[in-house]
PDB file of C-alpha atoms in Angstrom:
ATOM      1  CA  UNK A  57      98.867 -80.358 206.811  1.00 89.00           C
ATOM      2  CA  UNK A  58     100.671 -77.049 207.312  1.00 94.00           C
ATOM      3  CA  UNK A  59      99.084 -74.159 209.185  1.00 97.00           C
ATOM      4  CA  UNK A  60     100.717 -70.742 209.742  1.00 98.00           C
ATOM      5  CA  UNK A  61      99.670 -68.862 212.850  1.00 97.00           C
ATOM      6  CA  UNK A  62     100.870 -65.776 214.661  1.00 97.00           C
ATOM      7  CA  UNK A  63     103.046 -66.413 217.732  1.00 98.00           C
ATOM      8  CA  UNK A  64     101.609 -66.109 221.190  1.00 98.00           C
ATOM      9  CA  UNK A  65     103.241 -65.883 224.598  1.00 97.00           C
ATOM     10  CA  UNK A  66     102.474 -69.485 225.526  1.00 97.00           C
ATOM     11  CA  UNK A  67     104.663 -70.639 222.598  1.00 98.00           C
ATOM     12  CA  UNK A  68     107.780 -69.090 224.117  1.00 97.00           C
ATOM     13  CA  UNK A  69     109.578 -72.247 225.286  1.00 96.00           C
ATOM     14  CA  UNK A  70     109.042 -74.083 221.981  1.00 97.00           C
ATOM     15  CA  UNK A  71     109.993 -71.085 219.868  1.00 98.00           C
ATOM     16  CA  UNK A  72     113.105 -70.230 221.902  1.00 97.00           C
ATOM     17  CA  UNK A  73     114.258 -73.855 221.655  1.00 96.00           C
ATOM     18  CA  UNK A  74     114.095 -73.570 217.886  1.00 97.00           C
ATOM     19  CA  UNK A  75     115.719 -70.081 217.954  1.00 96.00           C
ATOM     20  CA  UNK A  76     118.671 -71.552 219.825  1.00 94.00           C
ATOM     21  CA  UNK A  77     119.031 -74.320 217.243  1.00 93.00           C
ATOM     22  CA  UNK A  78     118.791 -71.725 214.427  1.00 93.00           C
ATOM     23  CA  UNK A  79     121.552 -69.624 216.000  1.00 92.00           C
ATOM     24  CA  UNK A  80     123.828 -72.681 216.256  1.00 90.00           C
ATOM     25  CA  UNK A  81     123.477 -73.561 212.564  1.00 85.00           C
ATOM     26  CA  UNK A  82     125.132 -72.574 209.291  1.00 79.00           C
ATOM     27  CA  UNK A  83     122.251 -70.134 208.692  1.00 81.00           C
ATOM     28  CA  UNK A  84     123.878 -67.637 211.052  1.00 83.00           C
ATOM     29  CA  UNK A  85     127.356 -66.113 210.843  1.00 83.00           C
ATOM     30  CA  UNK A  86     127.704 -65.130 214.528  1.00 84.00           C
ATOM     31  CA  UNK A  87     126.394 -65.882 217.988  1.00 87.00           C
ATOM     32  CA  UNK A  88     123.674 -63.817 219.605  1.00 92.00           C
ATOM     33  CA  UNK A  89     123.274 -63.700 223.392  1.00 94.00           C
ATOM     34  CA  UNK A  90     120.219 -65.430 224.805  1.00 94.00           C
ATOM     35  CA  UNK A  91     118.798 -62.265 226.427  1.00 96.00           C
ATOM     36  CA  UNK A  92     118.661 -60.677 222.922  1.00 96.00           C
ATOM     37  CA  UNK A  93     116.846 -63.716 221.522  1.00 96.00           C
ATOM     38  CA  UNK A  94     114.375 -63.607 224.404  1.00 97.00           C
ATOM     39  CA  UNK A  95     113.771 -59.897 223.826  1.00 97.00           C
ATOM     40  CA  UNK A  96     113.163 -60.589 220.139  1.00 97.00           C
ATOM     41  CA  UNK A  97     110.492 -63.152 221.035  1.00 98.00           C
ATOM     42  CA  UNK A  98     108.823 -60.638 223.386  1.00 98.00           C
ATOM     43  CA  UNK A  99     108.905 -58.022 220.655  1.00 98.00           C
ATOM     44  CA  UNK A 100     107.436 -60.476 218.081  1.00 98.00           C
ATOM     45  CA  UNK A 101     104.379 -61.175 220.261  1.00 98.00           C
ATOM     46  CA  UNK A 102     103.898 -57.558 221.389  1.00 97.00           C
ATOM     47  CA  UNK A 103     101.264 -55.266 219.867  1.00 95.00           C
ATOM     48  CA  UNK A 104     104.052 -53.194 218.226  1.00 94.00           C
ATOM     49  CA  UNK A 105     103.924 -54.101 214.510  1.00 91.00           C
ATOM     50  CA  UNK A 106     107.653 -53.579 213.961  1.00 93.00           C
ATOM     51  CA  UNK A 107     108.261 -57.329 214.259  1.00 97.00           C
ATOM     52  CA  UNK A 108     105.826 -60.165 213.717  1.00 97.00           C
ATOM     53  CA  UNK A 109     106.403 -63.782 214.684  1.00 98.00           C
ATOM     54  CA  UNK A 110     104.738 -66.797 213.128  1.00 98.00           C
ATOM     55  CA  UNK A 111     104.868 -70.517 213.864  1.00 98.00           C
ATOM     56  CA  UNK A 112     104.443 -73.207 211.291  1.00 98.00           C
ATOM     57  CA  UNK A 113     102.350 -76.102 212.559  1.00 98.00           C
ATOM     58  CA  UNK A 114     102.083 -79.590 211.123  1.00 96.00           C
ATOM     59  CA  UNK A 115      98.962 -81.343 212.365  1.00 95.00           C
ATOM     60  CA  UNK A 116      98.817 -78.984 215.381  1.00 94.00           C
ATOM     61  CA  UNK A 117     102.506 -79.484 216.317  1.00 96.00           C
ATOM     62  CA  UNK A 118     104.906 -76.520 216.002  1.00 97.00           C
ATOM     63  CA  UNK A 119     107.600 -77.474 213.474  1.00 98.00           C
ATOM     64  CA  UNK A 120     109.072 -74.064 212.634  1.00 98.00           C
ATOM     65  CA  UNK A 121     109.034 -70.351 213.248  1.00 98.00           C
ATOM     66  CA  UNK A 122     109.579 -67.130 211.341  1.00 98.00           C
ATOM     67  CA  UNK A 123     110.126 -63.469 212.167  1.00 98.00           C
ATOM     68  CA  UNK A 124     109.360 -60.723 209.621  1.00 98.00           C
ATOM     69  CA  UNK A 125     109.616 -56.961 209.750  1.00 97.00           C
ATOM     70  CA  UNK A 126     108.596 -54.200 207.346  1.00 95.00           C
ATOM     71  CA  UNK A 127     110.241 -50.933 206.343  1.00 96.00           C
ATOM     72  CA  UNK A 128     110.255 -48.402 203.508  1.00 96.00           C
ATOM     73  CA  UNK A 129     112.892 -48.955 200.811  1.00 95.00           C
ATOM     74  CA  UNK A 130     113.700 -45.782 198.834  1.00 96.00           C
ATOM     75  CA  UNK A 131     115.318 -47.713 195.961  1.00 94.00           C
ATOM     76  CA  UNK A 132     111.990 -49.457 195.215  1.00 96.00           C
ATOM     77  CA  UNK A 133     109.694 -46.593 196.210  1.00 97.00           C
ATOM     78  CA  UNK A 134     107.658 -48.607 198.719  1.00 97.00           C
ATOM     79  CA  UNK A 135     107.410 -51.134 201.452  1.00 97.00           C
ATOM     80  CA  UNK A 136     109.969 -53.814 201.902  1.00 97.00           C
ATOM     81  CA  UNK A 137     109.333 -56.941 204.004  1.00 97.00           C
ATOM     82  CA  UNK A 138     112.404 -58.485 205.577  1.00 97.00           C
ATOM     83  CA  UNK A 139     112.435 -62.145 206.402  1.00 97.00           C
ATOM     84  CA  UNK A 140     114.507 -61.896 209.563  1.00 96.00           C
ATOM     85  CA  UNK A 141     114.474 -65.567 210.408  1.00 95.00           C
ATOM     86  CA  UNK A 142     112.888 -68.746 209.092  1.00 96.00           C
ATOM     87  CA  UNK A 143     113.570 -72.108 210.699  1.00 95.00           C
ATOM     88  CA  UNK A 144     112.121 -75.573 210.273  1.00 96.00           C
ATOM     89  CA  UNK A 145     112.902 -78.550 212.478  1.00 96.00           C
ATOM     90  CA  UNK A 146     114.831 -81.266 210.636  1.00 94.00           C
ATOM     91  CA  UNK A 147     111.790 -83.584 210.368  1.00 95.00           C
ATOM     92  CA  UNK A 148     109.783 -80.810 208.666  1.00 96.00           C
ATOM     93  CA  UNK A 149     112.363 -79.998 205.985  1.00 93.00           C
ATOM     94  CA  UNK A 150     111.929 -81.104 202.401  1.00 93.00           C
ATOM     95  CA  UNK A 151     108.137 -81.057 202.633  1.00 96.00           C
ATOM     96  CA  UNK A 152     107.615 -77.707 200.873  1.00 95.00           C
ATOM     97  CA  UNK A 153     106.837 -75.820 204.097  1.00 97.00           C
ATOM     98  CA  UNK A 154     109.445 -73.100 203.478  1.00 95.00           C
ATOM     99  CA  UNK A 155     108.016 -72.491 199.998  1.00 96.00           C
ATOM    100  CA  UNK A 156     104.496 -72.506 201.402  1.00 97.00           C
ATOM    101  CA  UNK A 157     105.444 -69.929 204.020  1.00 97.00           C
ATOM    102  CA  UNK A 158     107.090 -67.588 201.530  1.00 97.00           C
ATOM    103  CA  UNK A 159     104.126 -67.795 199.168  1.00 97.00           C
ATOM    104  CA  UNK A 160     101.690 -67.230 202.027  1.00 98.00           C
ATOM    105  CA  UNK A 161     103.573 -64.099 203.162  1.00 97.00           C
ATOM    106  CA  UNK A 162     103.741 -62.787 199.608  1.00 97.00           C
ATOM    107  CA  UNK A 163     100.042 -63.436 199.016  1.00 97.00           C
ATOM    108  CA  UNK A 164      98.978 -61.813 202.302  1.00 97.00           C
ATOM    109  CA  UNK A 165     101.119 -58.710 201.742  1.00 97.00           C
ATOM    110  CA  UNK A 166     100.243 -57.438 198.253  1.00 97.00           C
ATOM    111  CA  UNK A 167     101.394 -53.889 199.145  1.00 97.00           C
ATOM    112  CA  UNK A 168     105.044 -55.029 199.516  1.00 97.00           C
ATOM    113  CA  UNK A 169     107.284 -54.033 196.610  1.00 98.00           C
ATOM    114  CA  UNK A 170     110.362 -55.974 197.692  1.00 97.00           C
ATOM    115  CA  UNK A 171     110.905 -59.068 199.787  1.00 98.00           C
ATOM    116  CA  UNK A 172     114.362 -59.272 201.274  1.00 96.00           C
ATOM    117  CA  UNK A 173     116.449 -61.682 203.323  1.00 95.00           C
ATOM    118  CA  UNK A 174     119.972 -62.473 204.345  1.00 92.00           C
ATOM    119  CA  UNK A 175     121.683 -65.802 203.739  1.00 91.00           C
ATOM    120  CA  UNK A 176     125.144 -67.169 204.524  1.00 87.00           C
ATOM    121  CA  UNK A 177     127.110 -68.628 201.620  1.00 88.00           C
ATOM    122  CA  UNK A 178     127.346 -71.938 203.499  1.00 86.00           C
ATOM    123  CA  UNK A 179     123.566 -72.359 203.496  1.00 87.00           C
ATOM    124  CA  UNK A 180     123.331 -73.758 199.954  1.00 90.00           C
ATOM    125  CA  UNK A 181     119.993 -75.530 200.544  1.00 89.00           C
ATOM    126  CA  UNK A 182     118.389 -72.253 201.561  1.00 90.00           C
ATOM    127  CA  UNK A 183     119.940 -70.385 198.644  1.00 93.00           C
ATOM    128  CA  UNK A 184     118.486 -72.957 196.229  1.00 94.00           C
ATOM    129  CA  UNK A 185     115.035 -72.459 197.797  1.00 93.00           C
ATOM    130  CA  UNK A 186     115.287 -68.647 197.624  1.00 96.00           C
ATOM    131  CA  UNK A 187     116.438 -68.687 194.021  1.00 96.00           C
ATOM    132  CA  UNK A 188     113.559 -71.027 193.068  1.00 95.00           C
ATOM    133  CA  UNK A 189     111.211 -68.406 194.506  1.00 96.00           C
ATOM    134  CA  UNK A 190     112.793 -65.626 192.397  1.00 96.00           C
ATOM    135  CA  UNK A 191     115.173 -64.061 194.937  1.00 97.00           C
ATOM    136  CA  UNK A 192     118.478 -62.711 193.520  1.00 96.00           C
ATOM    137  CA  UNK A 193     121.586 -61.501 195.263  1.00 95.00           C
ATOM    138  CA  UNK A 194     122.011 -57.713 195.696  1.00 92.00           C
ATOM    139  CA  UNK A 195     125.310 -56.283 194.427  1.00 88.00           C
ATOM    140  CA  UNK A 196     126.320 -54.514 197.609  1.00 85.00           C
ATOM    141  CA  UNK A 197     127.316 -55.392 201.153  1.00 85.00           C
ATOM    142  CA  UNK A 198     125.724 -54.210 204.318  1.00 84.00           C
ATOM    143  CA  UNK A 199     127.293 -52.304 207.134  1.00 88.00           C
ATOM    144  CA  UNK A 200     126.015 -51.942 210.687  1.00 86.00           C
ATOM    145  CA  UNK A 201     126.536 -49.865 213.814  1.00 82.00           C
ATOM    146  CA  UNK A 202     125.060 -51.524 216.886  1.00 86.00           C
ATOM    147  CA  UNK A 203     123.938 -49.521 219.903  1.00 89.00           C
TER     148      UNK A 203
END
């Protein structure tokens, strides 16, 4: 049975192991240094609500993780929830856990007007899941300036 719980500090080693696997998969288009990934975990478990981390547990065993963040989107006139990362261990894939997580987030955040995520073109399995949930591609690219 799947349970979704908020991340805690004691989950760090297990989560970071999955984060490393995520960042060495087709879901990501570039490498991210380990100190950045460690900082992200610390931010996700901090009291600052800018980033929230969740783990997905199957019978009490952590089988996945997710990071989400929220911001205001002018083009929809309200809150937007960004799925920053979602990862399931290989043995937990194909069991409906990704769908269950998305539905749970959508149900627990009724104030959100848009749910958003990024996906690489190579990640066809993820694209199929997202489209089955109603996600569509936006017609513009993104640009970034890192500091």
